[in-house]
Amino acid sequence: MKEAVLLRTLYVNDIRIQMGSTVDVMDISAISALIRICGYAMAVPRHLITIVPPDSPRVHKHKKKSNKRK
């Protein structure tokens, strides 16, 4: 399953799901997403979540800068 982050706080059955919480994405379309969090599954508009990209290996290595005075 993909992971996503909530961009807004949601209220479900008097339970507050904080903005920034990580949710599991079960299905996603252009306009909505089916997510699961805290034992609840719900459909939310697509603009309320952002997908967490998978970890990728570093492509560019950074050169170490010298601390010497010139």
Short mmCIF file of N, CA, C and O in Angstrom, two decimals:
data_model
loop_
_atom_site.label_atom_id
_atom_site.label_comp_id
_atom_site.label_asym_id
_atom_site.label_seq_id
_atom_site.Cartn_x
_atom_site.Cartn_y
_atom_site.Cartn_z
N MET A 1 0.83 -1.19 0.00
CA MET A 1 0.00 0.00 0.00
C MET A 1 0.87 1.25 0.00
O MET A 1 1.94 1.26 0.58
N LYS A 2 0.38 2.28 -0.63
CA LYS A 2 1.08 3.56 -0.63
C LYS A 2 0.76 4.31 0.66
O LYS A 2 -0.28 4.08 1.26
N GLU A 3 1.65 5.18 1.03
CA GLU A 3 1.39 6.06 2.17
C GLU A 3 1.18 7.47 1.67
O GLU A 3 1.70 7.88 0.64
N ALA A 4 0.40 8.22 2.44
CA ALA A 4 0.13 9.62 2.11
C ALA A 4 0.07 10.41 3.41
O ALA A 4 -0.02 9.86 4.49
N VAL A 5 0.11 11.73 3.27
CA VAL A 5 0.03 12.63 4.41
C VAL A 5 -1.20 13.50 4.24
O VAL A 5 -1.47 14.01 3.15
N LEU A 6 -1.96 13.66 5.32
CA LEU A 6 -3.14 14.52 5.28
C LEU A 6 -2.74 15.99 5.24
O LEU A 6 -1.85 16.42 5.97
N LEU A 7 -3.41 16.75 4.40
CA LEU A 7 -3.12 18.17 4.29
C LEU A 7 -4.10 19.02 5.09
O LEU A 7 -3.94 20.24 5.18
N ARG A 8 -5.13 18.40 5.66
CA ARG A 8 -6.10 19.08 6.51
C ARG A 8 -6.50 18.17 7.65
O ARG A 8 -6.41 16.95 7.56
N THR A 9 -6.98 18.75 8.73
CA THR A 9 -7.50 17.98 9.86
C THR A 9 -8.89 17.47 9.51
O THR A 9 -9.72 18.21 8.97
N LEU A 10 -9.16 16.19 9.80
CA LEU A 10 -10.46 15.58 9.54
C LEU A 10 -11.13 15.22 10.87
O LEU A 10 -10.45 14.89 11.84
N TYR A 11 -12.45 15.28 10.89
CA TYR A 11 -13.22 14.86 12.06
C TYR A 11 -14.13 13.71 11.63
O TYR A 11 -14.94 13.86 10.73
N VAL A 12 -13.98 12.56 12.30
CA VAL A 12 -14.77 11.37 11.97
C VAL A 12 -15.34 10.83 13.28
O VAL A 12 -14.59 10.42 14.17
N ASN A 13 -16.67 10.83 13.39
CA ASN A 13 -17.34 10.33 14.61
C ASN A 13 -16.73 10.93 15.88
O ASN A 13 -16.37 10.23 16.81
N ASP A 14 -16.59 12.23 15.92
CA ASP A 14 -16.02 12.97 17.06
C ASP A 14 -14.57 12.63 17.33
O ASP A 14 -14.06 12.90 18.42
N ILE A 15 -13.89 12.02 16.37
CA ILE A 15 -12.46 11.74 16.50
C ILE A 15 -11.72 12.70 15.57
O ILE A 15 -12.07 12.84 14.40
N ARG A 16 -10.72 13.35 16.10
CA ARG A 16 -9.95 14.33 15.33
C ARG A 16 -8.72 13.64 14.75
O ARG A 16 -7.91 13.08 15.48
N ILE A 17 -8.57 13.69 13.44
CA ILE A 17 -7.40 13.14 12.77
C ILE A 17 -6.57 14.33 12.31
O ILE A 17 -6.98 15.08 11.42
N GLN A 18 -5.44 14.51 12.93
CA GLN A 18 -4.62 15.71 12.78
C GLN A 18 -4.01 15.85 11.40
O GLN A 18 -3.60 14.87 10.78
N MET A 19 -3.95 17.08 10.93
CA MET A 19 -3.24 17.38 9.69
C MET A 19 -1.79 16.93 9.83
O MET A 19 -1.18 17.11 10.89
N GLY A 20 -1.23 16.32 8.79
CA GLY A 20 0.14 15.82 8.85
C GLY A 20 0.23 14.36 9.23
O GLY A 20 1.32 13.79 9.22
N SER A 21 -0.91 13.74 9.57
CA SER A 21 -0.91 12.32 9.91
C SER A 21 -0.65 11.48 8.67
O SER A 21 -1.05 11.83 7.58
N THR A 22 0.00 10.34 8.86
CA THR A 22 0.26 9.42 7.77
C THR A 22 -0.92 8.46 7.65
O THR A 22 -1.38 7.91 8.65
N VAL A 23 -1.40 8.27 6.42
CA VAL A 23 -2.53 7.37 6.16
C VAL A 23 -2.11 6.36 5.10
O VAL A 23 -1.17 6.58 4.34
N ASP A 24 -2.81 5.23 5.06
CA ASP A 24 -2.59 4.22 4.03
C ASP A 24 -3.58 4.48 2.89
O ASP A 24 -4.77 4.65 3.13
N VAL A 25 -3.09 4.50 1.68
CA VAL A 25 -3.94 4.71 0.51
C VAL A 25 -4.30 3.35 -0.07
O VAL A 25 -3.43 2.59 -0.49
N MET A 26 -5.60 3.03 -0.05
CA MET A 26 -6.05 1.75 -0.57
C MET A 26 -6.34 1.84 -2.06
O MET A 26 -6.10 0.90 -2.81
N ASP A 27 -6.89 2.96 -2.52
CA ASP A 27 -7.21 3.17 -3.93
C ASP A 27 -7.20 4.68 -4.19
O ASP A 27 -7.51 5.46 -3.29
N ILE A 28 -6.85 5.06 -5.39
CA ILE A 28 -6.77 6.48 -5.70
C ILE A 28 -7.23 6.72 -7.14
O ILE A 28 -7.00 5.89 -8.01
N SER A 29 -7.92 7.83 -7.33
CA SER A 29 -8.33 8.24 -8.68
C SER A 29 -7.96 9.70 -8.84
O SER A 29 -7.34 10.30 -7.97
N ALA A 30 -8.37 10.29 -9.95
CA ALA A 30 -8.02 11.69 -10.22
C ALA A 30 -8.71 12.66 -9.26
O ALA A 30 -8.19 13.73 -8.97
N ILE A 31 -9.90 12.28 -8.75
CA ILE A 31 -10.64 13.22 -7.91
C ILE A 31 -10.81 12.77 -6.46
O ILE A 31 -11.13 13.58 -5.60
N SER A 32 -10.60 11.48 -6.17
CA SER A 32 -10.79 11.02 -4.79
C SER A 32 -9.79 9.92 -4.45
O SER A 32 -9.13 9.36 -5.32
N ALA A 33 -9.70 9.65 -3.16
CA ALA A 33 -8.81 8.60 -2.68
C ALA A 33 -9.51 7.84 -1.55
O ALA A 33 -10.22 8.43 -0.75
N LEU A 34 -9.31 6.55 -1.51
CA LEU A 34 -9.83 5.71 -0.44
C LEU A 34 -8.67 5.46 0.52
O LEU A 34 -7.66 4.87 0.14
N ILE A 35 -8.81 5.98 1.75
CA ILE A 35 -7.71 5.90 2.72
C ILE A 35 -8.14 5.12 3.94
O ILE A 35 -9.32 4.95 4.21
N ARG A 36 -7.13 4.65 4.71
CA ARG A 36 -7.39 3.95 5.96
C ARG A 36 -6.51 4.55 7.05
O ARG A 36 -5.31 4.73 6.86
N ILE A 37 -7.15 4.88 8.18
CA ILE A 37 -6.42 5.41 9.33
C ILE A 37 -7.24 5.13 10.59
O ILE A 37 -8.47 5.23 10.58
N CYS A 38 -6.56 4.77 11.65
CA CYS A 38 -7.19 4.53 12.96
C CYS A 38 -8.35 3.52 12.87
O CYS A 38 -9.35 3.67 13.56
N GLY A 39 -8.23 2.54 12.01
CA GLY A 39 -9.29 1.54 11.89
C GLY A 39 -10.47 1.99 11.04
O GLY A 39 -11.43 1.25 10.87
N TYR A 40 -10.42 3.19 10.50
CA TYR A 40 -11.48 3.70 9.64
C TYR A 40 -11.01 3.69 8.19
O TYR A 40 -9.86 3.98 7.91
N ALA A 41 -11.92 3.37 7.29
CA ALA A 41 -11.67 3.52 5.86
C ALA A 41 -12.63 4.58 5.37
O ALA A 41 -13.81 4.56 5.70
N MET A 42 -12.11 5.53 4.60
CA MET A 42 -12.98 6.61 4.13
C MET A 42 -12.51 7.12 2.78
O MET A 42 -11.34 6.99 2.42
N ALA A 43 -13.45 7.67 2.05
CA ALA A 43 -13.13 8.31 0.78
C ALA A 43 -13.00 9.81 1.04
O ALA A 43 -13.84 10.40 1.70
N VAL A 44 -11.92 10.37 0.55
CA VAL A 44 -11.68 11.81 0.71
C VAL A 44 -11.33 12.40 -0.65
O VAL A 44 -10.86 11.69 -1.53
N PRO A 45 -11.56 13.70 -0.82
CA PRO A 45 -11.13 14.34 -2.07
C PRO A 45 -9.61 14.23 -2.22
O PRO A 45 -8.87 14.29 -1.24
N ARG A 46 -9.17 14.08 -3.43
CA ARG A 46 -7.75 13.86 -3.73
C ARG A 46 -6.87 15.01 -3.25
O ARG A 46 -5.72 14.81 -2.85
N HIS A 47 -7.39 16.24 -3.25
CA HIS A 47 -6.58 17.39 -2.86
C HIS A 47 -6.32 17.46 -1.35
O HIS A 47 -5.57 18.31 -0.90
N LEU A 48 -6.92 16.56 -0.56
CA LEU A 48 -6.68 16.57 0.89
C LEU A 48 -5.48 15.72 1.30
O LEU A 48 -5.12 15.69 2.48
N ILE A 49 -4.87 15.00 0.35
CA ILE A 49 -3.71 14.18 0.68
C ILE A 49 -2.57 14.44 -0.30
O ILE A 49 -2.79 14.95 -1.39
N THR A 50 -1.37 14.10 0.13
CA THR A 50 -0.22 14.12 -0.77
C THR A 50 0.50 12.79 -0.60
O THR A 50 0.71 12.33 0.52
N ILE A 51 0.84 12.17 -1.70
CA ILE A 51 1.49 10.87 -1.69
C ILE A 51 2.94 11.02 -1.24
O ILE A 51 3.65 11.91 -1.70
N VAL A 52 3.38 10.12 -0.36
CA VAL A 52 4.77 10.10 0.09
C VAL A 52 5.56 9.31 -0.95
O VAL A 52 5.25 8.14 -1.20
N PRO A 53 6.57 9.91 -1.58
CA PRO A 53 7.33 9.19 -2.59
C PRO A 53 8.18 8.10 -1.95
O PRO A 53 8.63 8.25 -0.81
N PRO A 54 8.38 6.99 -2.66
CA PRO A 54 9.23 5.93 -2.11
C PRO A 54 10.67 6.41 -2.00
O PRO A 54 11.09 7.32 -2.73
N ASP A 55 11.41 5.80 -1.09
CA ASP A 55 12.81 6.17 -0.94
C ASP A 55 13.57 5.83 -2.21
O ASP A 55 13.38 4.76 -2.79
N SER A 56 14.41 6.74 -2.65
CA SER A 56 15.20 6.49 -3.85
C SER A 56 16.67 6.68 -3.51
O SER A 56 17.02 7.48 -2.64
N PRO A 57 17.53 5.96 -4.18
CA PRO A 57 18.97 6.12 -3.90
C PRO A 57 19.45 7.50 -4.34
O PRO A 57 18.88 8.10 -5.26
N ARG A 58 20.49 7.97 -3.71
CA ARG A 58 21.04 9.28 -4.08
C ARG A 58 21.66 9.18 -5.45
O ARG A 58 22.41 8.26 -5.75
N VAL A 59 21.37 10.15 -6.27
CA VAL A 59 21.90 10.15 -7.62
C VAL A 59 23.18 10.97 -7.69
O VAL A 59 24.15 10.56 -8.28
N HIS A 60 23.18 12.11 -7.04
CA HIS A 60 24.34 12.99 -7.08
C HIS A 60 24.99 13.02 -5.71
O HIS A 60 24.33 13.23 -4.71
N LYS A 61 26.28 12.83 -5.69
CA LYS A 61 27.00 12.96 -4.43
C LYS A 61 27.51 14.38 -4.33
O LYS A 61 27.93 14.99 -5.31
N HIS A 62 27.48 14.93 -3.14
CA HIS A 62 27.94 16.30 -2.92
C HIS A 62 29.43 16.27 -2.58
O HIS A 62 29.88 15.44 -1.81
N LYS A 63 30.16 17.22 -3.16
CA LYS A 63 31.58 17.33 -2.85
C LYS A 63 31.73 17.95 -1.47
O LYS A 63 30.99 18.84 -1.09
N LYS A 64 32.72 17.49 -0.76
CA LYS A 64 33.02 18.08 0.55
C LYS A 64 33.76 19.38 0.32
O LYS A 64 34.70 19.45 -0.46
N LYS A 65 33.29 20.43 0.99
CA LYS A 65 33.94 21.72 0.83
C LYS A 65 35.04 21.86 1.88
O LYS A 65 34.90 21.45 3.03
N SER A 66 36.12 22.46 1.46
CA SER A 66 37.27 22.68 2.34
C SER A 66 36.95 23.83 3.29
O SER A 66 36.35 24.84 2.89
N ASN A 67 37.37 23.70 4.52
CA ASN A 67 37.17 24.76 5.51
C ASN A 67 38.41 25.63 5.65
O ASN A 67 38.48 26.47 6.56
N LYS A 68 39.40 25.45 4.80
CA LYS A 68 40.65 26.22 4.89
C LYS A 68 40.40 27.67 4.50
O LYS A 68 39.63 27.95 3.59
N ARG A 69 41.11 28.56 5.18
CA ARG A 69 41.08 29.97 4.79
C ARG A 69 42.02 30.21 3.63
O ARG A 69 43.08 29.59 3.56
N LYS A 70 41.63 31.08 2.78
CA LYS A 70 42.50 31.40 1.64
C LYS A 70 43.15 32.73 1.83
O LYS A 70 42.67 33.60 2.45
#
